[in-house]
Each structure stands twice: as C-alpha cells, then as structure tokens.
Amino acid sequence: MKIQQNISLKDYNTFGIDAKANFFIEISSIDDLDQALQLKDHPEIFVLSGGSNMLITKDIEALVLYINIKGIEVLAQDEDTITLKVMAGENWHQLVLWTLEKGYGGLENMSLIPGNTGTAPIQNIGAYGVELQDVFVGCEAIKIDDRTTRSFNKEDCQFGYRDSYFKNEGRGKYIIVSVTIELTKRNHRIHMAYGAIETELVKKKIDKPSIIDISNAVISIRKSKLPDPAKLGNSGSFFKNPVISQSKFDTFAKDYPDAPFYKVSSDAYKIPAGWLIEQCGFKGKRFGDAGVHKHQALVLVNHGKATGTEILKLAEQIIERVRKNFSITIHPEVNIIK
Ligand code: EPU
C-alpha cells in the first residue's frame, strides 16, 4: 500500500475533470483497506471507484481511497441459478460480458453502464427496464469509523429509483467491498418491453431474442445515444427523471399533450428530464467546454477542459429554466463534490 501525493484525478473520473487529490492510495485488497483506514493523520476519507457518477468541482483534500479490489467467486449454483460474489473493483460492463459468455442471464439489459460493481448498489443502477435490485442478493461493506464488516441484504439496502440506503442514512459511512448477485442459468427472463429494445430487435429481424441479443440491442442503443466517456467526458444521466403527482400531471398533460411519460403508481408519473431539457433548447448546446449532449439532453458533457464548476453552473442554469418553463424541479443524479 503506497500513499501517493498530488495525483491528478483526470483519468479516475469519467467526466475527465482535472482536479487533484492531495493524498491517494490504491486499494487492491480488504487488507489494504483496513490498513488505510487506520492511518491516523487522515481522518477524512474520500472513496473513489469507477468515478462514473461524480462531478468533482474542487481539489480533494481528504485521503482518496481508490477501490480496485478484483475477483469473482461462485458462492452457490444449481441447475437453474448461480450466485456470484463480485468484488467492488470489477468493471461493471466487463462483468456483464463475462456472465453472458458463460450463459448467465440477468445483467444483459444493464450492458455498457460505466463504473464498477461496488458502486452499483449506491444508486441502484438500471437501464432498459431492469435495475440492479432485480438480481441483487446482498453486499458487504466496511464501516469507515470502526472498520467492522457489515452484510447488507436487499431489504437493508432500501432500493428505490436511482436510490438506496447508501445515498441516505448510510451516506459516507461505508465502503462496499463486494456485491452478491443471483443470475439464471436457463429459463432466462427476457425483458424487451422497453420501447427502444423492441424497435432495435425488429430492425435486426430478431423475434425470439437470447440474452446476448438483448445485450447487443442495448449496446447499439446506448452507443447511438450516449457518449463514450473515453472520447467525450460525461457521467451518464446527469439528472434523475422527475416524478410528479396526478394533479400536477393533469395540468402538464393538458399543456403538453405530446410529452412522453411513464405512470409509476396510481398517483405518480415520471417525466423524462431529457425531454424537458430539450424543450428548453439546451440539447447540443455548448458553453465553453461544458455542454449538453447532442443525442440525449439528459447527459452533460466535458468537451475537453471544462472545470467541474463550469459544468455545475450549466446544470444550475438548466434546473432553473426547466423550473421556470414547466414548474417542475429536476435533481442531479450524479454526486456533486463541492
Ligand atoms: N427524450 C427527449 N429528448 C432527449 C432525451 C430523451 O425527448 O434529449 C425522450 C425520448 O424520446 C424518450 C424519453 O425521453 O421518449 C426517454 O428517453 P430514454 O429512453 O433515452 O431514457 P431516459 O429516461 O432519458 C433513462 C435512464 C438512463 C437509461 C435509460 C434507458 C435515468 C435518469 N436515466 O434515461 O440511464 O439508460 O432510461 O433505460 O433514469 C444513467 O443513469 O446514467 C442512464 C444513462
């Protein structure tokens, strides 16, 4: 375990923000983590993993722990299912591809989501009709203040839409070191109801898709809409889709009969923030090096040298305009490090 100083975080966050870490340790094992948490001079800890869901707006003075613990272990299996324990530092998409190669189903709709496995439970990652919670069994986390290990089951995690215990009461208290998931070995549950997937399959003339077909469809859709962080800095959806009440929706639907929406409960509707932002004229716009992606207005991008503050300013401007035009408040999905 080596403490590095004055490290640029540009390659450690998918937005490509060139902020600095005063102190940085790469954690490759649970032992490393235990040692690092005992360093008395650095009481404040900043946990970094895939860096795919954060906007860094300043240099980080806390001790940065870069969680890079690798490994996949089979915990149990029978003819129908397999239970895998995946260490936090495993890249999510590589994991998805590995499971598909072995013929295990469950992760295919979540292909190509950037980031690492350990952070997946924090915001209950999801895409194209499936969320992590659909395959999640539990996770193990180290409590930062006393270095004890705690096992969380699904219920403990209090998953919601892009939400969990780790974003609320548990915020800043734990470092997730492994995630346990259960996948199918046969009789896979195919989720293709999400509109774009069906369209993609029809285009490819596939009517009985395999899990690999679903994954390929998702990869094509994502590639056509979402920028590759290796080429254009971004953090996926910057905002969550707002959920509004029936009465608010009634007025909204009358004013904007063509707006897309999803009914999420008897009294709640989700409105795509990307649509709201596009209507406000931001899609494809650029302010210096901070911009809004040309194919998906929900994604803010760094065209090169934008600072976190510049991107944050653009986000605030978008929130304000959406509020003014639609009386709907949208909230960031990414973690903003101020
Ligand atoms: N739309 C627009 N303009 C835009 C973008 C979208 O009008 O610029 C409209 C689309 O035409 C469509 C609707 O909004 O009618 C929904 O768009 P899309 O299918 O692209 O999904 P989304 O709601 O914008 C969410 C997730 C994505 C996930 C997709 C597919 C959130 C915050 N985002 O986006 O997740 O990939 O659904 O499941 O829930 C992420 O979290 O980083 C992410 C990319």
Short mmCIF file of C-alpha atoms and ligand atoms in Angstrom, two decimals:
data_model
loop_
_atom_site.label_atom_id
_atom_site.label_comp_id
_atom_site.label_asym_id
_atom_site.label_seq_id
_atom_site.Cartn_x
_atom_site.Cartn_y
_atom_site.Cartn_z
CA MET A 1 0.00 0.00 0.00
CA LYS A 2 1.55 3.26 -1.15
CA ILE A 3 0.44 6.80 -0.37
CA GLN A 4 0.79 8.97 -3.46
CA GLN A 5 0.66 12.76 -3.36
CA ASN A 6 -0.68 15.41 -5.73
CA ILE A 7 -2.27 12.99 -8.15
CA SER A 8 -4.44 14.29 -11.00
CA LEU A 9 -7.85 12.64 -10.92
CA LYS A 10 -8.49 13.30 -14.64
CA ASP A 11 -8.20 9.61 -15.53
CA TYR A 12 -10.18 8.49 -12.49
CA ASN A 13 -13.48 10.27 -13.23
CA THR A 14 -15.44 9.74 -16.44
CA PHE A 15 -16.20 13.47 -16.70
CA GLY A 16 -12.43 13.89 -17.16
CA ILE A 17 -12.26 16.75 -14.65
CA ASP A 18 -8.67 17.64 -13.92
CA ALA A 19 -8.91 18.04 -10.14
CA LYS A 20 -6.14 16.97 -7.78
CA ALA A 21 -6.01 14.52 -4.91
CA ASN A 22 -3.61 15.66 -2.20
CA PHE A 23 -3.24 12.07 -0.97
CA PHE A 24 -4.20 8.96 -2.93
CA ILE A 25 -4.00 5.25 -2.12
CA GLU A 26 -4.88 2.42 -4.47
CA ILE A 27 -6.69 -0.29 -2.52
CA SER A 28 -6.24 -3.77 -4.01
CA SER A 29 -7.42 -5.90 -1.10
CA ILE A 30 -9.55 -5.75 2.02
CA ASP A 31 -6.28 -5.81 3.98
CA ASP A 32 -5.10 -2.65 2.20
CA LEU A 33 -8.40 -1.03 3.07
CA ASP A 34 -8.10 -1.99 6.72
CA GLN A 35 -4.59 -0.53 6.88
CA ALA A 36 -5.59 2.67 5.09
CA LEU A 37 -8.48 3.28 7.44
CA GLN A 38 -6.03 3.12 10.36
CA LEU A 39 -3.92 6.00 9.09
CA LYS A 40 -4.39 8.43 11.93
CA ASP A 41 -3.25 11.57 10.11
CA HIS A 42 -6.05 11.40 7.57
CA PRO A 43 -9.36 11.18 9.35
CA GLU A 44 -11.32 12.31 6.31
CA ILE A 45 -11.79 9.71 3.59
CA PHE A 46 -12.95 10.14 0.01
CA VAL A 47 -13.99 6.89 -1.65
CA LEU A 48 -13.34 6.65 -5.37
CA SER A 49 -14.14 3.71 -7.58
CA GLY A 50 -15.15 3.87 -11.25
CA GLY A 51 -15.64 7.65 -10.93
CA SER A 52 -18.59 7.36 -13.29
CA ASN A 53 -21.21 9.06 -11.21
CA MET A 54 -19.50 12.11 -9.81
CA LEU A 55 -18.76 15.70 -10.69
CA ILE A 56 -15.65 16.96 -8.90
CA THR A 57 -15.68 20.74 -8.50
CA LYS A 58 -12.50 21.22 -6.47
CA ASP A 59 -9.25 19.55 -5.41
CA ILE A 60 -9.80 16.80 -2.87
CA GLU A 61 -8.11 17.41 0.46
CA ALA A 62 -9.36 14.22 2.09
CA LEU A 63 -7.43 10.97 1.66
CA VAL A 64 -8.63 9.43 -1.61
CA LEU A 65 -9.06 5.66 -1.44
CA TYR A 66 -9.24 4.24 -4.96
CA ILE A 67 -11.08 0.94 -4.57
CA ASN A 68 -9.63 -1.55 -7.03
CA ILE A 69 -10.32 -4.90 -5.35
CA LYS A 70 -10.80 -7.60 -8.00
CA GLY A 71 -12.30 -11.07 -8.06
CA ILE A 72 -15.41 -13.09 -8.90
CA GLU A 73 -16.37 -16.11 -6.81
CA VAL A 74 -19.17 -18.64 -7.30
CA LEU A 75 -21.00 -18.96 -3.97
CA ALA A 76 -23.68 -21.44 -4.99
CA GLN A 77 -25.38 -22.91 -8.00
CA ASP A 78 -27.96 -25.43 -9.10
CA GLU A 79 -29.44 -26.27 -12.48
CA ASP A 80 -31.40 -23.03 -12.67
CA THR A 81 -29.42 -20.32 -10.93
CA ILE A 82 -25.94 -19.24 -9.94
CA THR A 83 -24.93 -16.93 -7.12
CA LEU A 84 -21.82 -14.82 -7.67
CA LYS A 85 -19.85 -12.69 -5.24
CA VAL A 86 -18.19 -9.91 -7.22
CA MET A 87 -15.51 -7.72 -5.68
CA ALA A 88 -16.06 -3.97 -5.76
CA GLY A 89 -13.31 -3.08 -8.23
CA GLU A 90 -14.60 -5.29 -11.05
CA ASN A 91 -15.63 -3.14 -14.01
CA TRP A 92 -19.39 -3.45 -14.43
CA HIS A 93 -19.55 -3.93 -18.19
CA GLN A 94 -16.69 -6.45 -18.16
CA LEU A 95 -18.70 -8.37 -15.56
CA VAL A 96 -21.80 -8.25 -17.77
CA LEU A 97 -19.81 -9.60 -20.74
CA TRP A 98 -18.23 -12.33 -18.58
CA THR A 99 -21.67 -13.50 -17.35
CA LEU A 100 -23.05 -13.53 -20.90
CA GLU A 101 -20.09 -15.55 -22.15
CA LYS A 102 -20.88 -18.16 -19.51
CA GLY A 103 -24.57 -18.10 -20.48
CA TYR A 104 -25.83 -16.50 -17.25
CA GLY A 105 -28.84 -14.23 -17.58
CA GLY A 106 -29.93 -11.16 -15.63
CA LEU A 107 -27.45 -8.40 -16.43
CA GLU A 108 -27.97 -8.11 -20.19
CA ASN A 109 -30.25 -5.03 -20.06
CA MET A 110 -27.60 -3.28 -17.98
CA SER A 111 -24.85 -3.70 -20.59
CA LEU A 112 -22.38 -0.85 -21.11
CA ILE A 113 -23.20 1.06 -17.92
CA PRO A 114 -19.92 2.71 -16.93
CA GLY A 115 -18.47 2.26 -13.47
CA ASN A 116 -17.51 -0.53 -11.11
CA THR A 117 -19.56 -3.19 -9.38
CA GLY A 118 -19.01 -1.83 -5.85
CA THR A 119 -20.81 1.39 -6.59
CA ALA A 120 -23.73 -0.22 -8.42
CA PRO A 121 -25.85 -0.62 -5.26
CA ILE A 122 -25.37 3.00 -4.19
CA GLN A 123 -27.67 4.33 -6.87
CA ASN A 124 -29.30 1.01 -7.78
CA ILE A 125 -28.07 1.29 -11.37
CA GLY A 126 -30.61 0.50 -14.01
CA ALA A 127 -31.38 0.62 -17.69
CA TYR A 128 -33.94 -0.60 -20.21
CA GLY A 129 -36.44 -1.95 -17.73
CA VAL A 130 -34.06 -3.70 -15.30
CA GLU A 131 -32.38 -2.45 -12.13
CA LEU A 132 -29.59 -3.90 -10.00
CA GLN A 133 -32.18 -4.76 -7.33
CA ASP A 134 -33.69 -7.36 -9.70
CA VAL A 135 -30.58 -9.59 -9.38
CA PHE A 136 -29.21 -8.34 -6.07
CA VAL A 137 -28.81 -10.71 -3.12
CA GLY A 138 -26.61 -8.67 -0.78
CA CYS A 139 -23.38 -6.76 -0.33
CA GLU A 140 -20.57 -6.50 2.15
CA ALA A 141 -19.29 -3.17 3.34
CA ILE A 142 -16.64 -1.92 5.72
CA LYS A 143 -17.78 0.72 8.19
CA ILE A 144 -15.34 3.60 7.90
CA ASP A 145 -15.30 4.68 11.55
CA ASP A 146 -14.68 1.31 13.26
CA ARG A 147 -13.51 -0.90 10.33
CA THR A 148 -16.10 -3.60 11.07
CA THR A 149 -17.66 -5.60 8.23
CA ARG A 150 -21.38 -5.47 7.73
CA SER A 151 -23.51 -7.63 5.46
CA PHE A 152 -26.49 -5.94 3.87
CA ASN A 153 -29.36 -7.91 2.39
CA LYS A 154 -31.69 -6.49 -0.22
CA GLU A 155 -34.12 -5.09 2.29
CA ASP A 156 -31.35 -3.34 4.25
CA CYS A 157 -30.34 -1.53 1.08
CA GLN A 158 -33.75 0.21 0.74
CA PHE A 159 -33.51 0.40 -3.02
CA GLY A 160 -35.55 2.93 -4.94
CA TYR A 161 -35.28 4.60 -8.33
CA ARG A 162 -31.57 5.57 -8.51
CA ASP A 163 -31.62 5.47 -4.72
CA SER A 164 -30.59 3.34 -1.73
CA TYR A 165 -29.68 3.36 1.96
CA PHE A 166 -26.13 4.32 0.89
CA LYS A 167 -27.39 7.60 -0.54
CA ASN A 168 -29.40 8.38 2.61
CA GLU A 169 -28.74 7.29 6.24
CA GLY A 170 -25.73 5.26 5.15
CA ARG A 171 -24.16 8.09 3.16
CA GLY A 172 -20.41 8.42 3.74
CA LYS A 173 -20.37 5.71 6.40
CA TYR A 174 -19.47 2.56 4.43
CA ILE A 175 -17.19 1.29 1.71
CA ILE A 176 -18.80 -1.51 -0.28
CA VAL A 177 -16.23 -4.26 -0.91
CA SER A 178 -18.34 -6.90 -2.66
CA VAL A 179 -21.75 -7.41 -4.23
CA THR A 180 -23.59 -10.75 -4.42
CA ILE A 181 -26.00 -11.35 -7.31
CA GLU A 182 -28.15 -14.23 -8.43
CA LEU A 183 -28.37 -14.97 -12.16
CA THR A 184 -30.28 -17.53 -14.22
CA LYS A 185 -28.60 -20.45 -15.98
CA ARG A 186 -31.67 -21.36 -18.02
CA ASN A 187 -35.24 -20.12 -18.50
CA HIS A 188 -33.87 -16.59 -18.67
CA ARG A 189 -36.31 -13.78 -18.06
CA ILE A 190 -36.16 -11.70 -21.21
CA HIS A 191 -37.02 -8.02 -20.71
CA MET A 192 -37.72 -6.37 -24.02
CA ALA A 193 -40.74 -4.23 -23.21
CA TYR A 194 -38.68 -1.04 -23.15
CA GLY A 195 -39.64 0.58 -26.44
CA ALA A 196 -36.20 1.16 -27.87
CA ILE A 197 -35.21 -2.50 -27.39
CA GLU A 198 -38.19 -3.78 -29.35
CA THR A 199 -37.52 -1.35 -32.17
CA GLU A 200 -33.88 -2.42 -32.27
CA LEU A 201 -34.81 -6.14 -32.37
CA VAL A 202 -37.34 -5.58 -35.15
CA LYS A 203 -34.63 -3.73 -37.06
CA LYS A 204 -32.39 -6.77 -36.70
CA LYS A 205 -35.31 -9.13 -37.53
CA ILE A 206 -34.97 -10.99 -34.21
CA ASP A 207 -38.27 -12.16 -32.73
CA LYS A 208 -37.06 -14.62 -30.08
CA PRO A 209 -34.08 -12.83 -28.58
CA SER A 210 -31.41 -14.55 -26.49
CA ILE A 211 -29.73 -12.76 -23.59
CA ILE A 212 -26.86 -11.92 -25.96
CA ASP A 213 -29.31 -10.42 -28.48
CA ILE A 214 -30.74 -8.22 -25.73
CA SER A 215 -27.26 -7.16 -24.67
CA ASN A 216 -26.30 -6.36 -28.27
CA ALA A 217 -29.50 -4.35 -28.74
CA VAL A 218 -28.82 -2.36 -25.55
CA ILE A 219 -25.22 -1.76 -26.63
CA SER A 220 -26.38 -0.45 -30.03
CA ILE A 221 -28.98 1.85 -28.45
CA ARG A 222 -26.57 3.17 -25.82
CA LYS A 223 -23.85 3.76 -28.39
CA SER A 224 -26.25 5.74 -30.58
CA LYS A 225 -27.45 8.00 -27.74
CA LEU A 226 -24.85 8.10 -25.02
CA PRO A 227 -21.34 9.42 -25.47
CA ASP A 228 -18.36 7.13 -24.77
CA PRO A 229 -16.60 8.59 -21.72
CA ALA A 230 -13.24 7.61 -23.25
CA LYS A 231 -13.95 10.05 -26.09
CA LEU A 232 -16.19 12.69 -24.51
CA GLY A 233 -16.22 13.22 -20.74
CA ASN A 234 -19.62 12.58 -19.15
CA SER A 235 -21.34 10.86 -16.27
CA GLY A 236 -24.34 9.30 -18.00
CA SER A 237 -27.65 10.84 -17.00
CA PHE A 238 -26.79 13.96 -15.07
CA PHE A 239 -30.34 14.35 -13.73
CA LYS A 240 -32.98 11.97 -12.43
CA ASN A 241 -36.29 11.85 -14.24
CA PRO A 242 -38.73 13.85 -12.07
CA VAL A 243 -41.79 12.16 -10.60
CA ILE A 244 -44.91 14.32 -10.35
CA SER A 245 -48.33 13.88 -8.74
CA GLN A 246 -51.60 13.19 -10.56
CA SER A 247 -52.88 16.76 -10.19
CA LYS A 248 -49.64 18.26 -11.47
CA PHE A 249 -49.59 15.70 -14.28
CA ASP A 250 -53.16 16.59 -15.35
CA THR A 251 -52.16 20.21 -15.93
CA PHE A 252 -48.88 19.18 -17.56
CA ALA A 253 -50.55 16.71 -19.95
CA LYS A 254 -53.13 19.32 -20.96
CA ASP A 255 -50.43 21.86 -21.76
CA TYR A 256 -48.09 19.33 -23.45
CA PRO A 257 -50.21 16.53 -24.91
CA ASP A 258 -47.24 15.15 -26.88
CA ALA A 259 -44.87 14.85 -23.94
CA PRO A 260 -43.60 11.34 -23.10
CA PHE A 261 -44.36 10.00 -19.61
CA TYR A 262 -44.47 6.76 -17.59
CA LYS A 263 -47.09 6.02 -14.96
CA VAL A 264 -45.17 4.76 -11.92
CA SER A 265 -48.03 4.37 -9.42
CA SER A 266 -51.69 5.23 -9.14
CA ASP A 267 -50.82 8.84 -8.30
CA ALA A 268 -47.36 9.39 -9.77
CA TYR A 269 -45.90 9.98 -13.22
CA LYS A 270 -42.29 10.07 -14.34
CA ILE A 271 -41.47 12.65 -16.99
CA PRO A 272 -38.22 12.20 -18.96
CA ALA A 273 -35.92 15.04 -17.90
CA GLY A 274 -34.20 14.72 -21.30
CA TRP A 275 -37.43 15.80 -22.99
CA LEU A 276 -37.91 18.76 -20.60
CA ILE A 277 -34.32 19.90 -21.16
CA GLU A 278 -34.60 19.54 -24.92
CA GLN A 279 -37.80 21.62 -24.91
CA CYS A 280 -35.86 24.35 -23.11
CA GLY A 281 -33.48 24.48 -26.06
CA PHE A 282 -30.37 23.09 -24.39
CA LYS A 283 -29.83 19.93 -26.45
CA GLY A 284 -26.45 20.03 -28.20
CA LYS A 285 -25.61 23.46 -26.76
CA ARG A 286 -22.09 24.27 -25.67
CA PHE A 287 -20.90 26.91 -23.21
CA GLY A 288 -17.11 26.91 -23.42
CA ASP A 289 -16.15 23.29 -22.87
CA ALA A 290 -19.27 22.45 -20.81
CA GLY A 291 -22.15 21.17 -22.90
CA VAL A 292 -25.34 19.19 -23.32
CA HIS A 293 -25.03 16.05 -25.42
CA LYS A 294 -26.44 16.33 -28.94
CA HIS A 295 -28.24 12.96 -28.87
CA GLN A 296 -29.50 12.86 -25.25
CA ALA A 297 -30.21 16.09 -23.38
CA LEU A 298 -30.03 14.33 -20.00
CA VAL A 299 -26.28 13.95 -20.40
CA LEU A 300 -23.91 16.83 -19.69
CA VAL A 301 -20.52 16.61 -21.36
CA ASN A 302 -16.99 17.92 -20.97
CA HIS A 303 -15.67 18.86 -24.41
CA GLY A 304 -12.13 18.95 -23.08
CA LYS A 305 -11.08 21.41 -20.46
CA ALA A 306 -14.31 22.24 -18.62
CA THR A 307 -13.95 22.57 -14.86
CA GLY A 308 -16.40 20.91 -12.50
CA THR A 309 -17.65 24.36 -11.55
CA GLU A 310 -18.44 25.22 -15.18
CA ILE A 311 -20.45 22.03 -15.59
CA LEU A 312 -22.22 22.66 -12.30
CA LYS A 313 -23.10 26.19 -13.44
CA LEU A 314 -24.63 24.79 -16.63
CA ALA A 315 -26.59 22.23 -14.57
CA GLU A 316 -27.94 25.01 -12.35
CA GLN A 317 -28.96 27.05 -15.36
CA ILE A 318 -30.83 24.02 -16.78
CA ILE A 319 -32.61 23.33 -13.46
CA GLU A 320 -33.70 26.97 -13.30
CA ARG A 321 -35.00 27.05 -16.89
CA VAL A 322 -36.93 23.76 -16.51
CA ARG A 323 -38.48 25.09 -13.28
CA LYS A 324 -39.47 28.36 -14.95
CA ASN A 325 -40.93 26.76 -18.09
CA PHE A 326 -42.63 23.69 -16.60
CA SER A 327 -42.90 24.34 -12.82
CA ILE A 328 -41.07 21.00 -12.38
CA THR A 329 -37.89 20.70 -10.35
CA ILE A 330 -35.26 18.28 -11.64
CA HIS A 331 -32.49 16.99 -9.40
CA PRO A 332 -28.96 15.83 -10.21
CA GLU A 333 -28.39 12.11 -10.26
CA VAL A 334 -24.61 12.41 -10.08
CA ASN A 335 -22.78 13.05 -6.85
CA ILE A 336 -21.55 16.62 -6.84
CA ILE A 337 -18.32 17.01 -4.89
CA LYS A 338 -18.26 20.59 -3.59
N1 EPU B 1 -36.06 12.34 -24.80
C1 EPU B 1 -36.14 13.52 -25.50
N2 EPU B 1 -35.01 14.25 -25.67
C2 EPU B 1 -33.80 13.85 -25.22
C3 EPU B 1 -33.73 12.65 -24.49
C4 EPU B 1 -34.87 11.90 -24.29
O1 EPU B 1 -37.20 13.92 -25.95
O2 EPU B 1 -32.81 14.58 -25.44
C5 EPU B 1 -37.26 11.49 -24.66
C6 EPU B 1 -37.14 10.25 -25.54
O3 EPU B 1 -37.57 10.49 -26.82
C7 EPU B 1 -38.00 9.26 -24.83
C8 EPU B 1 -37.84 9.64 -23.36
O4 EPU B 1 -37.34 10.98 -23.35
O5 EPU B 1 -39.34 9.43 -25.17
C9 EPU B 1 -36.93 8.70 -22.60
O6 EPU B 1 -35.62 8.71 -23.16
P1 EPU B 1 -34.60 7.47 -22.98
O7 EPU B 1 -35.23 6.21 -23.39
O8 EPU B 1 -33.31 7.87 -23.61
O9 EPU B 1 -34.43 7.31 -21.41
P2 EPU B 1 -34.25 8.37 -20.24
O10 EPU B 1 -35.44 8.33 -19.38
O11 EPU B 1 -33.82 9.69 -20.79
C10 EPU B 1 -33.26 6.62 -18.55
C11 EPU B 1 -32.08 6.46 -17.65
C12 EPU B 1 -30.85 6.05 -18.43
C13 EPU B 1 -31.16 4.71 -19.11
C14 EPU B 1 -32.40 4.89 -20.00
C15 EPU B 1 -32.87 3.57 -20.56
C16 EPU B 1 -32.47 7.97 -15.79
C17 EPU B 1 -32.05 9.24 -15.13
N3 EPU B 1 -31.83 7.70 -16.93
O12 EPU B 1 -33.00 7.70 -19.45
O13 EPU B 1 -29.80 5.83 -17.51
O14 EPU B 1 -30.06 4.28 -19.88
O15 EPU B 1 -33.51 5.41 -19.23
O16 EPU B 1 -33.37 2.78 -19.50
O17 EPU B 1 -33.33 7.26 -15.28
C18 EPU B 1 -27.88 6.74 -16.44
O18 EPU B 1 -28.47 6.58 -15.37
O19 EPU B 1 -26.73 7.24 -16.49
C19 EPU B 1 -28.54 6.40 -17.68
C20 EPU B 1 -27.99 6.62 -18.87
#
